[in-house]
Amino acid sequence: MNVTVKSTARARKKAAPGVPDTLRATGKDAQPELVQLLTPEGERVEHPDYPLTTTPEELRALYRDLVLVRRFDGEATALQRQGELGLWASLLGQEAAQVGSGRAMRPGDYAFPTYREHGVAWCRDVDPLNLLGMFRGVNHGGWDPNEKNFHLYTIVIGAQTLHATGYAMGITKDGADDAVIAYFGDGASSQGDVNEAFTFASVYNAPVVFFCQNNQWAISEPTTTQTKIPLYRRASGFGFPGVRVDGNDVLACLAVTRWALDHARNGNGPVLIEAFTYRMGAHTTSDDPTRYRHTEETEAWKAKDPISRLRAHLEKEGLADEEFFAAVDAESEQLGLRVREGVRGMPDPDPTLIFDHVYSEPHTLVDEERAEYVEYAASFEAGETH
């Protein structure tokens, strides 16, 4: 069965010429064109260009990933509301895009995230507490990027795509058999950094996969204000292939990303993947999405939930029973408890740590500034007035 889902003739007739697929996809009878291996109802289908063979164990493992990542994310949102975190960027609704692409990577591949790739971090064995430490303000990331092959979160929109491209160019010069994946959102696609990264990656044939999570909203701006064509088609203008995948289908995301990484590592240059998904929650905990989008839109996307569709598939095929689902739920609650207690128990960092990694080697000026700060801080303990 060919499962590149296409808009119906009726929907195309109703749409005005030049209307992007992203807009047509919101119509009552329309669907965007995308690669799909698992329907919203949990039916497994095949695609001739992106075959995927999975064992029951692998499917259950993917389901576990999705549930635990969502549970962690929900706990982080609750902790922010309780004043334990300064801010949180939820991935609710985007679990399949992140877990599918994250599990497609080999150990030697390197990921460059934005600030929302908690699911990819999970796949790279980054402790969730290290993610929360940054949002609590007690560290600048907490994990060793070179140990996890997962770069620190990037707050500056789109900057990580240039970092990823440069790293990928270095891989080529080293002759390594690895690839790079750079994550960004639909809003970031309008940034100059992203388009410059496309240019460098294409010209230097860099082994990098650009993974755009099109969650339909760049804070309060819809994708239709970012582009007049589907985002994945932009790749052709830079000379490399682009693919749109169902971002709520963990199997399709796994298959397409695995293909793209192999394409890149085999010397064929970059690939752009547009994961067509939806941000079910707010942009961050400082945002109120009810001010700019309708409840009907959110409700329509709930029917495409990535966890529900994989669970439906497991149940229909008899690949998991209630004991399995109950065990995953219990594990998710234990994760939530560990995260909650861990965050509240995080010690305040030593203020002098800000001087430790300004330069890679000791520096006289930094040493002097550290000494001045230590003396200044000690004066408060001595009861001096300032």
XYZ file of C-alpha atoms in Angstrom:
386
model
C 0.000 0.000 0.000
C 1.358 3.432 -0.906
C 0.966 5.510 2.239
C 2.038 8.932 1.111
C -1.215 10.492 2.307
C -2.600 12.915 -0.266
C -5.175 15.665 -0.167
C -8.509 14.671 -1.655
C -9.576 16.011 -5.035
C -12.415 17.839 -3.347
C -10.050 19.594 -0.953
C -7.670 20.571 -3.760
C -10.548 21.995 -5.784
C -11.671 24.123 -2.860
C -8.181 25.402 -2.097
C -7.026 28.513 -3.884
C -4.008 28.226 -6.224
C -0.756 28.704 -4.363
C -2.194 27.825 -0.973
C 0.474 25.820 0.883
C -0.137 22.226 1.953
C 0.120 23.312 5.576
C -3.005 25.405 5.113
C -4.832 22.745 3.132
C -4.122 20.313 5.933
C -6.360 22.262 8.294
C -9.394 21.872 6.035
C -12.242 19.631 7.108
C -11.684 17.005 4.421
C -7.978 17.503 3.688
C -4.750 15.864 4.795
C -1.182 16.938 4.008
C 1.082 14.879 1.795
C 3.456 12.975 4.083
C 5.142 9.650 4.760
C 3.161 7.511 7.175
C 3.706 3.958 8.430
C 1.224 3.938 11.307
C -2.216 5.494 10.903
C -3.940 7.410 13.712
C -6.124 4.314 14.184
C -3.053 2.145 14.773
C -3.023 0.365 11.406
C 0.445 -0.607 10.134
C 1.066 0.289 6.495
C 4.098 0.113 4.225
C 5.928 2.674 2.137
C 8.026 1.591 -0.865
C 10.779 4.145 -0.213
C 11.034 3.810 3.558
C 10.746 0.156 4.582
C 10.899 -0.647 8.268
C 11.100 -4.003 9.995
C 10.464 -4.054 13.733
C 10.229 -6.771 16.357
C 7.545 -6.807 19.068
C 10.267 -5.956 21.584
C 11.315 -2.891 19.597
C 7.722 -1.682 19.333
C 7.197 -2.080 23.057
C 10.460 -0.236 23.711
C 9.309 2.676 21.538
C 6.003 2.803 23.411
C 7.875 2.888 26.717
C 10.039 5.752 25.421
C 6.993 7.779 24.415
C 5.200 7.305 27.730
C 8.211 8.041 29.931
C 9.188 11.109 27.941
C 5.653 12.500 28.197
C 5.543 11.778 31.933
C 8.840 13.542 32.520
C 7.705 16.499 30.444
C 4.443 16.757 32.366
C 6.260 16.666 35.682
C 8.577 19.442 34.527
C 5.599 21.622 33.600
C 4.065 21.018 37.034
C 7.352 21.860 38.760
C 7.536 25.159 36.912
C 3.985 26.018 37.964
C 4.995 25.284 41.553
C 7.909 27.700 41.361
C 10.634 25.050 41.215
C 11.772 25.927 37.665
C 12.177 29.332 36.111
C 10.786 28.223 32.731
C 9.941 25.078 30.778
C 9.439 24.391 27.059
C 7.076 21.449 26.771
C 7.281 18.856 23.988
C 3.715 17.619 24.506
C 2.498 16.173 21.192
C 5.970 15.971 19.646
C 7.141 12.788 21.369
C 7.032 10.612 18.245
C 9.107 13.018 16.162
C 11.798 13.130 18.821
C 11.858 9.501 19.907
C 11.635 8.208 16.342
C 14.490 10.381 15.111
C 16.487 9.892 18.299
C 16.348 6.110 18.059
C 17.425 6.295 14.406
C 20.874 7.565 15.382
C 23.940 5.375 15.760
C 26.175 5.813 18.833
C 28.722 7.832 16.831
C 26.176 10.245 15.371
C 25.937 13.696 16.940
C 22.766 15.674 17.705
C 22.424 19.448 17.996
C 19.148 20.329 19.767
C 17.191 23.481 20.419
C 15.691 23.778 23.922
C 12.737 21.400 23.452
C 14.406 18.125 22.450
C 13.802 16.334 25.744
C 12.825 13.151 23.895
C 16.059 13.130 21.901
C 17.992 13.732 25.124
C 16.264 10.693 26.588
C 17.346 8.601 23.613
C 20.938 9.804 24.103
C 20.887 8.740 27.768
C 20.954 12.240 29.206
C 19.552 12.150 32.749
C 16.298 14.180 32.828
C 17.523 15.891 35.992
C 20.390 17.392 34.005
C 17.865 19.010 31.679
C 15.936 20.461 34.604
C 19.069 21.784 36.289
C 19.467 24.334 33.519
C 15.855 25.498 33.802
C 16.264 25.710 37.575
C 19.368 27.814 37.114
C 21.866 25.547 38.873
C 23.915 24.520 35.829
C 24.473 25.340 32.176
C 23.407 21.930 30.890
C 24.825 19.375 33.252
C 25.965 16.735 30.776
C 29.142 16.199 28.774
C 28.180 16.741 25.107
C 31.069 14.654 23.849
C 30.161 11.748 26.133
C 26.524 11.701 25.016
C 27.073 12.973 21.449
C 24.273 15.374 22.320
C 25.109 19.060 22.310
C 23.972 21.414 25.042
C 20.595 23.079 24.514
C 20.677 26.137 22.273
C 18.428 29.046 23.206
C 19.373 31.310 20.286
C 16.899 30.390 17.554
C 18.514 28.520 14.670
C 22.140 28.987 15.735
C 22.656 25.251 16.295
C 22.154 24.477 12.607
C 25.416 26.266 11.797
C 27.182 24.470 14.655
C 25.861 21.159 13.329
C 26.973 21.915 9.784
C 30.463 22.862 10.916
C 30.721 19.683 12.957
C 29.530 17.647 9.970
C 32.142 19.284 7.743
C 34.734 18.237 10.318
C 33.491 14.657 10.188
C 34.093 14.659 6.435
C 37.644 15.930 6.885
C 38.289 13.284 9.525
C 36.966 10.564 7.240
C 34.643 9.237 9.962
C 31.575 7.095 9.266
C 29.190 9.249 11.288
C 26.428 11.758 10.628
C 24.927 14.783 12.350
C 21.324 15.740 13.011
C 20.241 19.326 13.694
C 16.858 20.060 15.251
C 14.870 23.254 14.757
C 11.284 24.425 14.486
C 9.123 25.855 11.727
C 9.662 29.375 13.061
C 13.435 28.947 13.013
C 13.256 28.088 9.309
C 12.894 31.829 8.683
C 16.176 32.595 10.443
C 19.215 33.527 8.398
C 21.363 31.064 10.337
C 19.256 28.130 9.132
C 19.425 29.165 5.497
C 23.163 29.802 5.758
C 23.554 26.321 7.236
C 21.630 24.911 4.265
C 24.021 26.654 1.883
C 27.213 25.483 3.589
C 25.922 21.933 4.045
C 24.940 21.673 0.401
C 28.104 23.187 -1.073
C 30.402 21.132 1.160
C 28.277 17.983 0.908
C 28.226 17.781 4.692
C 26.749 14.649 6.337
C 24.005 16.482 8.231
C 20.268 15.887 8.525
C 18.177 18.980 9.197
C 15.193 17.854 11.263
C 12.457 20.482 11.333
C 9.640 19.852 13.787
C 6.809 21.765 12.190
C 4.485 22.020 15.180
C 2.335 24.562 13.313
C 3.087 27.520 15.598
C 6.169 29.700 16.031
C 4.993 30.962 19.418
C 1.856 32.801 18.233
C 2.592 32.845 14.487
C 1.209 29.996 12.326
C 3.353 28.215 9.758
C 1.401 29.911 6.979
C 3.111 33.201 7.877
C 6.530 31.537 7.555
C 6.238 30.042 4.084
C 4.074 29.827 0.961
C 5.243 26.299 0.195
C 5.650 23.226 2.412
C 8.850 23.583 4.387
C 10.422 20.368 3.107
C 10.332 21.708 -0.460
C 12.774 24.451 0.464
C 15.552 21.877 0.357
C 15.378 21.647 -3.437
C 16.399 25.282 -3.745
C 19.629 24.464 -1.924
C 20.298 21.317 -3.940
C 19.437 18.489 -1.581
C 16.376 16.306 -0.924
C 13.534 17.096 1.445
C 10.940 14.747 2.945
C 7.769 15.425 4.898
C 6.925 12.779 7.468
C 3.991 12.294 9.806
C 5.542 13.700 12.959
C 3.029 11.897 15.168
C 4.030 8.523 13.716
C 7.050 7.212 15.612
C 7.643 4.443 13.059
C 7.673 6.803 10.080
C 10.000 9.198 11.910
C 12.324 6.301 12.714
C 12.363 4.969 9.145
C 12.777 8.309 7.381
C 15.454 9.589 9.777
C 17.384 6.312 9.541
C 17.308 6.606 5.744
C 18.376 10.264 5.869
C 21.300 9.620 8.229
C 22.512 6.751 6.038
C 22.117 8.963 2.958
C 24.281 11.623 4.608
C 26.936 9.313 6.057
C 27.382 7.601 2.684
C 28.623 10.805 1.083
C 25.381 11.955 -0.521
C 25.114 15.220 1.368
C 22.390 16.738 3.563
C 18.684 15.983 3.860
C 15.838 18.110 5.193
C 13.097 16.294 7.119
C 9.909 18.144 7.964
C 8.128 16.326 10.781
C 4.522 17.464 10.461
C 3.305 17.515 14.055
C 1.571 19.763 16.580
C 2.509 21.524 19.790
C -0.324 20.486 22.089
C 0.726 22.794 24.905
C 2.118 26.296 25.202
C 5.319 27.447 23.516
C 6.798 27.736 26.994
C 5.247 28.081 30.432
C 5.278 31.864 29.930
C 2.927 31.540 26.950
C -0.882 31.351 26.744
C -1.887 29.561 23.506
C -5.604 30.242 24.074
C -4.924 33.829 23.003
C -4.068 32.895 19.420
C -5.451 29.449 18.494
C -8.801 27.725 18.621
C -9.810 24.793 20.806
C -11.196 22.983 17.746
C -7.720 22.850 16.224
C -6.175 21.327 19.331
C -8.992 18.800 19.655
C -8.519 17.683 16.038
C -4.848 16.964 16.679
C -5.639 14.955 19.812
C -7.065 12.284 17.516
C -3.569 11.930 16.008
C -1.840 11.447 19.369
C 1.431 9.509 18.916
C 1.079 7.411 22.075
C -2.534 6.440 21.474
C -1.857 5.229 17.929
C 1.091 3.045 18.924
C -0.866 1.601 21.836
C -3.774 0.852 19.492
C -1.383 -0.976 17.168
C 0.120 -3.026 19.995
C -3.338 -3.997 21.201
C -4.717 -4.848 17.749
C -1.755 -7.044 16.909
C -1.642 -8.695 20.326
C 1.915 -7.470 20.900
C 1.325 -6.176 24.436
C -1.106 -6.933 27.232
C -2.522 -4.977 30.141
C 0.288 -6.146 32.381
C 2.810 -4.481 30.069
C 0.889 -1.197 29.902
C 0.427 -1.174 33.677
C 4.148 -1.754 34.181
C 5.035 1.154 31.902
C 2.572 3.406 33.722
C 4.071 2.394 37.068
C 7.565 3.076 35.770
C 6.465 6.488 34.531
C 5.143 7.358 37.986
C 8.452 6.341 39.532
C 10.240 8.569 37.019
C 7.958 11.461 37.939
C 8.699 10.926 41.627
C 12.457 10.783 41.022
C 12.357 13.947 38.986
C 10.218 15.791 41.521
C 12.387 14.856 44.474
C 15.594 15.353 42.523
C 14.746 18.873 41.432
C 13.735 19.972 44.913
C 16.940 18.523 46.310
C 19.276 20.263 43.872
C 21.873 22.302 45.806
C 22.590 25.892 44.859
C 25.831 26.073 42.873
C 29.009 27.671 44.150
C 28.983 31.209 42.660
C 32.702 31.011 41.895
C 32.006 28.301 39.305
C 31.248 31.053 36.793
C 34.990 31.715 36.589
C 36.084 28.110 36.010
C 35.479 27.656 32.285
C 35.763 31.128 30.797
C 38.926 29.958 29.024
C 40.171 26.444 28.362
C 43.325 27.177 30.383
C 44.017 29.341 33.465
C 43.993 33.073 32.784
C 45.546 35.768 34.968
C 42.718 38.268 34.548
C 40.059 35.687 35.395
C 42.069 34.630 38.476
C 42.140 38.238 39.648
C 38.402 38.652 39.100
C 37.694 35.438 41.017
C 39.786 36.611 43.962
C 38.017 39.978 44.015
C 34.617 38.302 43.972
C 35.526 35.892 46.787
C 36.704 38.820 48.916
C 33.528 40.774 48.123
C 31.220 37.845 48.962
C 33.093 37.178 52.217
C 32.526 40.770 53.313
C 28.780 40.069 53.657
C 29.460 37.225 56.052
C 31.681 39.557 58.092
C 28.791 41.983 58.480
C 30.293 44.826 56.487
C 28.022 47.491 55.018
C 28.041 48.330 51.314
